[in-house]
């Protein structure tokens, strides 16, 4: 998902759901703003309950709760002859 804006309208998304509360979500949105300017918005979320339960203190070990979002602009000036 670490690419430059494409300048073409489009959405790409993926999801993974699994055991131990695993959830991975990814999405990318590309769109042209003008003929010379393009926008990309990306988001990522990953979580799970962890592999080891701690009955004494509660909770679990190895649990993940991560997210990230980014916005990119690409300016491609036109060449004038």
PDB file of N, CA and C in Angstrom:
ATOM      1  N   UNK A   1       0.808  -1.189   0.000  1.00  0.00           N
ATOM      2  CA  UNK A   1       0.000   0.000   0.000  1.00  0.00           C
ATOM      3  C   UNK A   1       0.856   1.259   0.000  1.00  0.00           C
ATOM      4  N   UNK A   2       2.141   1.161  -0.065  1.00  0.00           N
ATOM      5  CA  UNK A   2       3.013   2.336  -0.082  1.00  0.00           C
ATOM      6  C   UNK A   2       3.343   2.706  -1.517  1.00  0.00           C
ATOM      7  N   UNK A   3       2.361   3.220  -2.209  1.00  0.00           N
ATOM      8  CA  UNK A   3       2.541   3.627  -3.595  1.00  0.00           C
ATOM      9  C   UNK A   3       2.129   5.085  -3.749  1.00  0.00           C
ATOM     10  N   UNK A   4       2.463   5.666  -4.867  1.00  0.00           N
ATOM     11  CA  UNK A   4       2.085   7.042  -5.149  1.00  0.00           C
ATOM     12  C   UNK A   4       0.634   7.102  -5.603  1.00  0.00           C
ATOM     13  N   UNK A   5       0.003   8.272  -5.480  1.00  0.00           N
ATOM     14  CA  UNK A   5      -1.336   8.419  -6.040  1.00  0.00           C
ATOM     15  C   UNK A   5      -1.319   8.108  -7.537  1.00  0.00           C
ATOM     16  N   UNK A   6      -2.366   7.484  -8.028  1.00  0.00           N
ATOM     17  CA  UNK A   6      -2.394   7.057  -9.432  1.00  0.00           C
ATOM     18  C   UNK A   6      -2.990   8.096 -10.358  1.00  0.00           C
ATOM     19  N   UNK A   7      -3.827   8.987  -9.831  1.00  0.00           N
ATOM     20  CA  UNK A   7      -4.531   9.934 -10.686  1.00  0.00           C
ATOM     21  C   UNK A   7      -5.764   9.349 -11.337  1.00  0.00           C
ATOM     22  N   UNK A   8      -6.073   8.095 -11.018  1.00  0.00           N
ATOM     23  CA  UNK A   8      -7.267   7.433 -11.539  1.00  0.00           C
ATOM     24  C   UNK A   8      -8.194   7.123 -10.374  1.00  0.00           C
ATOM     25  N   UNK A   9      -9.496   7.264 -10.593  1.00  0.00           N
ATOM     26  CA  UNK A   9     -10.469   6.988  -9.553  1.00  0.00           C
ATOM     27  C   UNK A   9     -10.507   5.491  -9.264  1.00  0.00           C
ATOM     28  N   UNK A  10     -10.349   5.126  -7.988  1.00  0.00           N
ATOM     29  CA  UNK A  10     -10.392   3.712  -7.644  1.00  0.00           C
ATOM     30  C   UNK A  10     -10.302   3.470  -6.151  1.00  0.00           C
ATOM     31  N   UNK A  11     -10.800   2.312  -5.739  1.00  0.00           N
ATOM     32  CA  UNK A  11     -10.741   1.869  -4.350  1.00  0.00           C
ATOM     33  C   UNK A  11     -10.213   0.437  -4.334  1.00  0.00           C
ATOM     34  N   UNK A  12      -9.313   0.160  -3.397  1.00  0.00           N
ATOM     35  CA  UNK A  12      -8.819  -1.202  -3.192  1.00  0.00           C
ATOM     36  C   UNK A  12      -8.948  -1.499  -1.699  1.00  0.00           C
ATOM     37  N   UNK A  13      -9.488  -2.652  -1.363  1.00  0.00           N
ATOM     38  CA  UNK A  13      -9.671  -3.007   0.037  1.00  0.00           C
ATOM     39  C   UNK A  13      -9.440  -4.492   0.239  1.00  0.00           C
ATOM     40  N   UNK A  14      -9.024  -4.856   1.458  1.00  0.00           N
ATOM     41  CA  UNK A  14      -8.883  -6.269   1.803  1.00  0.00           C
ATOM     42  C   UNK A  14      -9.207  -6.443   3.286  1.00  0.00           C
ATOM     43  N   UNK A  15      -9.640  -7.647   3.632  1.00  0.00           N
ATOM     44  CA  UNK A  15      -9.963  -7.970   5.020  1.00  0.00           C
ATOM     45  C   UNK A  15      -9.569  -9.404   5.305  1.00  0.00           C
ATOM     46  N   UNK A  16      -9.035  -9.616   6.502  1.00  0.00           N
ATOM     47  CA  UNK A  16      -8.718 -10.952   6.992  1.00  0.00           C
ATOM     48  C   UNK A  16      -9.349 -11.077   8.374  1.00  0.00           C
ATOM     49  N   UNK A  17     -10.094 -12.140   8.598  1.00  0.00           N
ATOM     50  CA  UNK A  17     -10.688 -12.412   9.898  1.00  0.00           C
ATOM     51  C   UNK A  17     -10.293 -13.828  10.267  1.00  0.00           C
ATOM     52  N   UNK A  18      -9.844 -14.015  11.518  1.00  0.00           N
ATOM     53  CA  UNK A  18      -9.364 -15.334  11.895  1.00  0.00           C
ATOM     54  C   UNK A  18      -9.594 -15.651  13.356  1.00  0.00           C
ATOM     55  N   UNK A  19      -8.898 -16.679  13.828  1.00  0.00           N
ATOM     56  CA  UNK A  19      -8.994 -17.134  15.217  1.00  0.00           C
ATOM     57  C   UNK A  19      -8.410 -16.102  16.171  1.00  0.00           C
ATOM     58  N   UNK A  20      -8.733 -16.256  17.443  1.00  0.00           N
ATOM     59  CA  UNK A  20      -8.218 -15.398  18.512  1.00  0.00           C
ATOM     60  C   UNK A  20      -8.521 -13.921  18.274  1.00  0.00           C
ATOM     61  N   UNK A  21      -9.666 -13.642  17.647  1.00  0.00           N
ATOM     62  CA  UNK A  21     -10.082 -12.262  17.428  1.00  0.00           C
ATOM     63  C   UNK A  21      -9.282 -11.519  16.374  1.00  0.00           C
ATOM     64  N   UNK A  22      -8.589 -12.240  15.489  1.00  0.00           N
ATOM     65  CA  UNK A  22      -7.767 -11.586  14.475  1.00  0.00           C
ATOM     66  C   UNK A  22      -8.639 -10.832  13.474  1.00  0.00           C
ATOM     67  N   UNK A  23      -8.199  -9.603  13.188  1.00  0.00           N
ATOM     68  CA  UNK A  23      -8.869  -8.775  12.191  1.00  0.00           C
ATOM     69  C   UNK A  23      -7.834  -7.857  11.555  1.00  0.00           C
ATOM     70  N   UNK A  24      -7.648  -7.978  10.247  1.00  0.00           N
ATOM     71  CA  UNK A  24      -6.764  -7.100   9.480  1.00  0.00           C
ATOM     72  C   UNK A  24      -7.600  -6.441   8.392  1.00  0.00           C
ATOM     73  N   UNK A  25      -7.641  -5.124   8.386  1.00  0.00           N
ATOM     74  CA  UNK A  25      -8.395  -4.374   7.392  1.00  0.00           C
ATOM     75  C   UNK A  25      -7.473  -3.377   6.707  1.00  0.00           C
ATOM     76  N   UNK A  26      -7.543  -3.310   5.383  1.00  0.00           N
ATOM     77  CA  UNK A  26      -6.740  -2.372   4.609  1.00  0.00           C
ATOM     78  C   UNK A  26      -7.624  -1.740   3.546  1.00  0.00           C
ATOM     79  N   UNK A  27      -7.411  -0.448   3.298  1.00  0.00           N
ATOM     80  CA  UNK A  27      -8.176   0.225   2.249  1.00  0.00           C
ATOM     81  C   UNK A  27      -7.343   1.363   1.655  1.00  0.00           C
ATOM     82  N   UNK A  28      -7.466   1.549   0.345  1.00  0.00           N
ATOM     83  CA  UNK A  28      -6.797   2.635  -0.371  1.00  0.00           C
ATOM     84  C   UNK A  28      -7.806   3.267  -1.319  1.00  0.00           C
ATOM     85  N   UNK A  29      -7.851   4.595  -1.314  1.00  0.00           N
ATOM     86  CA  UNK A  29      -8.741   5.352  -2.194  1.00  0.00           C
ATOM     87  C   UNK A  29      -7.892   6.316  -3.009  1.00  0.00           C
ATOM     88  N   UNK A  30      -7.973   6.233  -4.330  1.00  0.00           N
ATOM     89  CA  UNK A  30      -7.284   7.132  -5.252  1.00  0.00           C
ATOM     90  C   UNK A  30      -8.300   7.949  -6.022  1.00  0.00           C
ATOM     91  N   UNK A  31      -7.978   9.226  -6.254  1.00  0.00           N
ATOM     92  CA  UNK A  31      -8.857  10.056  -7.066  1.00  0.00           C
ATOM     93  C   UNK A  31      -8.074  11.219  -7.667  1.00  0.00           C
ATOM     94  N   UNK A  32      -8.412  11.608  -8.893  1.00  0.00           N
ATOM     95  CA  UNK A  32      -7.830  12.837  -9.432  1.00  0.00           C
ATOM     96  C   UNK A  32      -8.570  14.038  -8.838  1.00  0.00           C
ATOM     97  N   UNK A  33      -7.842  15.084  -8.492  1.00  0.00           N
ATOM     98  CA  UNK A  33      -8.463  16.316  -8.028  1.00  0.00           C
ATOM     99  C   UNK A  33      -8.554  17.332  -9.166  1.00  0.00           C
ATOM    100  N   UNK A  34      -7.506  17.389  -9.970  1.00  0.00           N
ATOM    101  CA  UNK A  34      -7.469  18.193 -11.194  1.00  0.00           C
ATOM    102  C   UNK A  34      -6.686  17.385 -12.209  1.00  0.00           C
ATOM    103  N   UNK A  35      -6.400  17.960 -13.368  1.00  0.00           N
ATOM    104  CA  UNK A  35      -5.578  17.247 -14.358  1.00  0.00           C
ATOM    105  C   UNK A  35      -4.135  17.100 -13.894  1.00  0.00           C
ATOM    106  N   UNK A  36      -3.721  17.943 -12.956  1.00  0.00           N
ATOM    107  CA  UNK A  36      -2.331  17.914 -12.493  1.00  0.00           C
ATOM    108  C   UNK A  36      -2.158  17.437 -11.049  1.00  0.00           C
ATOM    109  N   UNK A  37      -3.244  17.239 -10.324  1.00  0.00           N
ATOM    110  CA  UNK A  37      -3.164  16.907  -8.908  1.00  0.00           C
ATOM    111  C   UNK A  37      -3.984  15.659  -8.596  1.00  0.00           C
ATOM    112  N   UNK A  38      -3.354  14.709  -7.903  1.00  0.00           N
ATOM    113  CA  UNK A  38      -4.017  13.450  -7.538  1.00  0.00           C
ATOM    114  C   UNK A  38      -3.912  13.237  -6.028  1.00  0.00           C
ATOM    115  N   UNK A  39      -4.909  12.573  -5.461  1.00  0.00           N
ATOM    116  CA  UNK A  39      -4.982  12.322  -4.025  1.00  0.00           C
ATOM    117  C   UNK A  39      -5.090  10.830  -3.756  1.00  0.00           C
ATOM    118  N   UNK A  40      -4.388  10.373  -2.701  1.00  0.00           N
ATOM    119  CA  UNK A  40      -4.517   8.991  -2.234  1.00  0.00           C
ATOM    120  C   UNK A  40      -4.695   9.008  -0.722  1.00  0.00           C
ATOM    121  N   UNK A  41      -5.695   8.268  -0.240  1.00  0.00           N
ATOM    122  CA  UNK A  41      -5.925   8.103   1.189  1.00  0.00           C
ATOM    123  C   UNK A  41      -5.844   6.606   1.480  1.00  0.00           C
ATOM    124  N   UNK A  42      -5.046   6.243   2.480  1.00  0.00           N
ATOM    125  CA  UNK A  42      -4.880   4.834   2.830  1.00  0.00           C
ATOM    126  C   UNK A  42      -5.093   4.651   4.330  1.00  0.00           C
ATOM    127  N   UNK A  43      -5.636   3.499   4.715  1.00  0.00           N
ATOM    128  CA  UNK A  43      -5.847   3.190   6.128  1.00  0.00           C
ATOM    129  C   UNK A  43      -5.612   1.700   6.355  1.00  0.00           C
ATOM    130  N   UNK A  44      -5.143   1.380   7.573  1.00  0.00           N
ATOM    131  CA  UNK A  44      -4.806   0.010   7.941  1.00  0.00           C
ATOM    132  C   UNK A  44      -5.186  -0.190   9.402  1.00  0.00           C
ATOM    133  N   UNK A  45      -5.814  -1.299   9.730  1.00  0.00           N
ATOM    134  CA  UNK A  45      -6.151  -1.626  11.111  1.00  0.00           C
ATOM    135  C   UNK A  45      -5.872  -3.109  11.333  1.00  0.00           C
ATOM    136  N   UNK A  46      -5.146  -3.417  12.406  1.00  0.00           N
ATOM    137  CA  UNK A  46      -4.823  -4.818  12.720  1.00  0.00           C
ATOM    138  C   UNK A  46      -5.034  -5.035  14.207  1.00  0.00           C
ATOM    139  N   UNK A  47      -5.763  -6.091  14.550  1.00  0.00           N
ATOM    140  CA  UNK A  47      -5.946  -6.404  15.965  1.00  0.00           C
ATOM    141  C   UNK A  47      -6.156  -7.905  16.140  1.00  0.00           C
ATOM    142  N   UNK A  48      -5.789  -8.379  17.324  1.00  0.00           N
ATOM    143  CA  UNK A  48      -6.109  -9.740  17.741  1.00  0.00           C
ATOM    144  C   UNK A  48      -6.076  -9.798  19.261  1.00  0.00           C
ATOM    145  N   UNK A  49      -6.599 -10.879  19.815  1.00  0.00           N
ATOM    146  CA  UNK A  49      -6.714 -11.023  21.266  1.00  0.00           C
ATOM    147  C   UNK A  49      -5.442 -11.536  21.926  1.00  0.00           C
ATOM    148  N   UNK A  50      -4.448 -11.906  21.142  1.00  0.00           N
ATOM    149  CA  UNK A  50      -3.221 -12.458  21.708  1.00  0.00           C
ATOM    150  C   UNK A  50      -3.278 -13.974  21.777  1.00  0.00           C
ATOM    151  N   UNK A  51      -2.119 -14.549  21.971  1.00  0.00           N
ATOM    152  CA  UNK A  51      -2.025 -16.013  21.980  1.00  0.00           C
ATOM    153  C   UNK A  51      -2.088 -16.612  23.367  1.00  0.00           C
ATOM    154  N   UNK A  52      -1.695 -15.859  24.404  1.00  0.00           N
ATOM    155  CA  UNK A  52      -1.611 -16.398  25.746  1.00  0.00           C
ATOM    156  C   UNK A  52      -2.526 -15.623  26.671  1.00  0.00           C
ATOM    157  N   UNK A  53      -3.431 -16.321  27.329  1.00  0.00           N
ATOM    158  CA  UNK A  53      -4.328 -15.708  28.312  1.00  0.00           C
ATOM    159  C   UNK A  53      -3.629 -15.662  29.669  1.00  0.00           C
ATOM    160  N   UNK A  54      -3.783 -14.554  30.390  1.00  0.00           N
ATOM    161  CA  UNK A  54      -3.228 -14.408  31.728  1.00  0.00           C
ATOM    162  C   UNK A  54      -4.392 -14.439  32.721  1.00  0.00           C
ATOM    163  N   UNK A  55      -4.664 -15.628  33.285  1.00  0.00           N
ATOM    164  CA  UNK A  55      -5.793 -15.790  34.185  1.00  0.00           C
ATOM    165  C   UNK A  55      -5.563 -15.097  35.529  1.00  0.00           C
ATOM    166  N   UNK A  56      -4.303 -14.945  35.944  1.00  0.00           N
ATOM    167  CA  UNK A  56      -3.998 -14.321  37.228  1.00  0.00           C
ATOM    168  C   UNK A  56      -4.244 -12.817  37.198  1.00  0.00           C
ATOM    169  N   UNK A  57      -3.724 -12.145  36.199  1.00  0.00           N
ATOM    170  CA  UNK A  57      -3.833 -10.686  36.117  1.00  0.00           C
ATOM    171  C   UNK A  57      -4.921 -10.222  35.148  1.00  0.00           C
ATOM    172  N   UNK A  58      -5.462 -11.148  34.379  1.00  0.00           N
ATOM    173  CA  UNK A  58      -6.454 -10.778  33.370  1.00  0.00           C
ATOM    174  C   UNK A  58      -5.768 -10.316  32.090  1.00  0.00           C
ATOM    175  N   UNK A  59      -6.505 -10.273  31.039  1.00  0.00           N
ATOM    176  CA  UNK A  59      -5.934  -9.848  29.754  1.00  0.00           C
ATOM    177  C   UNK A  59      -5.206 -10.965  29.056  1.00  0.00           C
ATOM    178  N   UNK A  60      -4.364 -10.581  28.121  1.00  0.00           N
ATOM    179  CA  UNK A  60      -3.616 -11.572  27.355  1.00  0.00           C
ATOM    180  C   UNK A  60      -2.271 -11.000  26.950  1.00  0.00           C
ATOM    181  N   UNK A  61      -1.363 -11.884  26.573  1.00  0.00           N
ATOM    182  CA  UNK A  61      -0.035 -11.494  26.098  1.00  0.00           C
ATOM    183  C   UNK A  61       0.016 -11.642  24.594  1.00  0.00           C
ATOM    184  N   UNK A  62       0.737 -10.760  23.962  1.00  0.00           N
ATOM    185  CA  UNK A  62       0.906 -10.852  22.521  1.00  0.00           C
ATOM    186  C   UNK A  62      -0.238 -10.239  21.733  1.00  0.00           C
ATOM    187  N   UNK A  63      -1.176  -9.572  22.412  1.00  0.00           N
ATOM    188  CA  UNK A  63      -2.308  -8.971  21.712  1.00  0.00           C
ATOM    189  C   UNK A  63      -1.833  -7.788  20.861  1.00  0.00           C
ATOM    190  N   UNK A  64      -2.483  -7.557  19.738  1.00  0.00           N
ATOM    191  CA  UNK A  64      -2.153  -6.450  18.844  1.00  0.00           C
ATOM    192  C   UNK A  64      -3.353  -5.529  18.702  1.00  0.00           C
ATOM    193  N   UNK A  65      -3.071  -4.257  18.644  1.00  0.00           N
ATOM    194  CA  UNK A  65      -4.089  -3.262  18.342  1.00  0.00           C
ATOM    195  C   UNK A  65      -3.362  -2.113  17.649  1.00  0.00           C
ATOM    196  N   UNK A  66      -3.233  -2.210  16.342  1.00  0.00           N
ATOM    197  CA  UNK A  66      -2.455  -1.249  15.558  1.00  0.00           C
ATOM    198  C   UNK A  66      -3.320  -0.615  14.489  1.00  0.00           C
ATOM    199  N   UNK A  67      -3.036   0.627  14.172  1.00  0.00           N
ATOM    200  CA  UNK A  67      -3.704   1.278  13.049  1.00  0.00           C
ATOM    201  C   UNK A  67      -2.779   2.330  12.468  1.00  0.00           C
ATOM    202  N   UNK A  68      -3.037   2.673  11.231  1.00  0.00           N
ATOM    203  CA  UNK A  68      -2.238   3.662  10.522  1.00  0.00           C
ATOM    204  C   UNK A  68      -3.111   4.273   9.430  1.00  0.00           C
ATOM    205  N   UNK A  69      -2.884   5.540   9.160  1.00  0.00           N
ATOM    206  CA  UNK A  69      -3.588   6.212   8.069  1.00  0.00           C
ATOM    207  C   UNK A  69      -2.616   7.178   7.411  1.00  0.00           C
ATOM    208  N   UNK A  70      -2.772   7.387   6.114  1.00  0.00           N
ATOM    209  CA  UNK A  70      -1.906   8.329   5.414  1.00  0.00           C
ATOM    210  C   UNK A  70      -2.670   9.009   4.287  1.00  0.00           C
ATOM    211  N   UNK A  71      -2.204  10.199   3.959  1.00  0.00           N
ATOM    212  CA  UNK A  71      -2.753  10.972   2.856  1.00  0.00           C
ATOM    213  C   UNK A  71      -1.578  11.412   1.995  1.00  0.00           C
ATOM    214  N   UNK A  72      -1.691  11.229   0.681  1.00  0.00           N
ATOM    215  CA  UNK A  72      -0.629  11.622  -0.253  1.00  0.00           C
ATOM    216  C   UNK A  72      -1.212  12.445  -1.394  1.00  0.00           C
ATOM    217  N   UNK A  73      -0.463  13.455  -1.796  1.00  0.00           N
ATOM    218  CA  UNK A  73      -0.810  14.253  -2.969  1.00  0.00           C
ATOM    219  C   UNK A  73       0.304  14.117  -3.996  1.00  0.00           C
ATOM    220  N   UNK A  74      -0.064  14.046  -5.250  1.00  0.00           N
ATOM    221  CA  UNK A  74       0.919  14.010  -6.335  1.00  0.00           C
ATOM    222  C   UNK A  74       0.603  15.151  -7.292  1.00  0.00           C
ATOM    223  N   UNK A  75       1.579  16.013  -7.474  1.00  0.00           N
ATOM    224  CA  UNK A  75       1.437  17.125  -8.402  1.00  0.00           C
ATOM    225  C   UNK A  75       2.309  16.845  -9.606  1.00  0.00           C
ATOM    226  N   UNK A  76       1.715  16.809 -10.784  1.00  0.00           N
ATOM    227  CA  UNK A  76       2.425  16.555 -12.033  1.00  0.00           C
ATOM    228  C   UNK A  76       2.217  17.771 -12.948  1.00  0.00           C
ATOM    229  N   UNK A  77       3.099  18.764 -12.847  1.00  0.00           N
ATOM    230  CA  UNK A  77       2.917  19.973 -13.656  1.00  0.00           C
ATOM    231  C   UNK A  77       2.986  19.658 -15.142  1.00  0.00           C
ATOM    232  N   UNK A  78       2.194  20.362 -15.919  1.00  0.00           N
ATOM    233  CA  UNK A  78       2.222  20.139 -17.367  1.00  0.00           C
ATOM    234  C   UNK A  78       3.411  20.864 -17.972  1.00  0.00           C
ATOM    235  N   UNK A  79       3.892  20.302 -19.046  1.00  0.00           N
ATOM    236  CA  UNK A  79       5.021  20.918 -19.750  1.00  0.00           C
ATOM    237  C   UNK A  79       4.458  21.834 -20.840  1.00  0.00           C
ATOM    238  N   UNK A  80       4.920  23.049 -20.848  1.00  0.00           N
ATOM    239  CA  UNK A  80       4.491  23.998 -21.863  1.00  0.00           C
ATOM    240  C   UNK A  80       5.663  24.282 -22.783  1.00  0.00           C
ATOM    241  N   UNK A  81       5.414  24.177 -24.063  1.00  0.00           N
ATOM    242  CA  UNK A  81       6.487  24.299 -25.021  1.00  0.00           C
ATOM    243  C   UNK A  81       6.597  25.641 -25.557  1.00  0.00           C
TER     244      UNK A  81
END
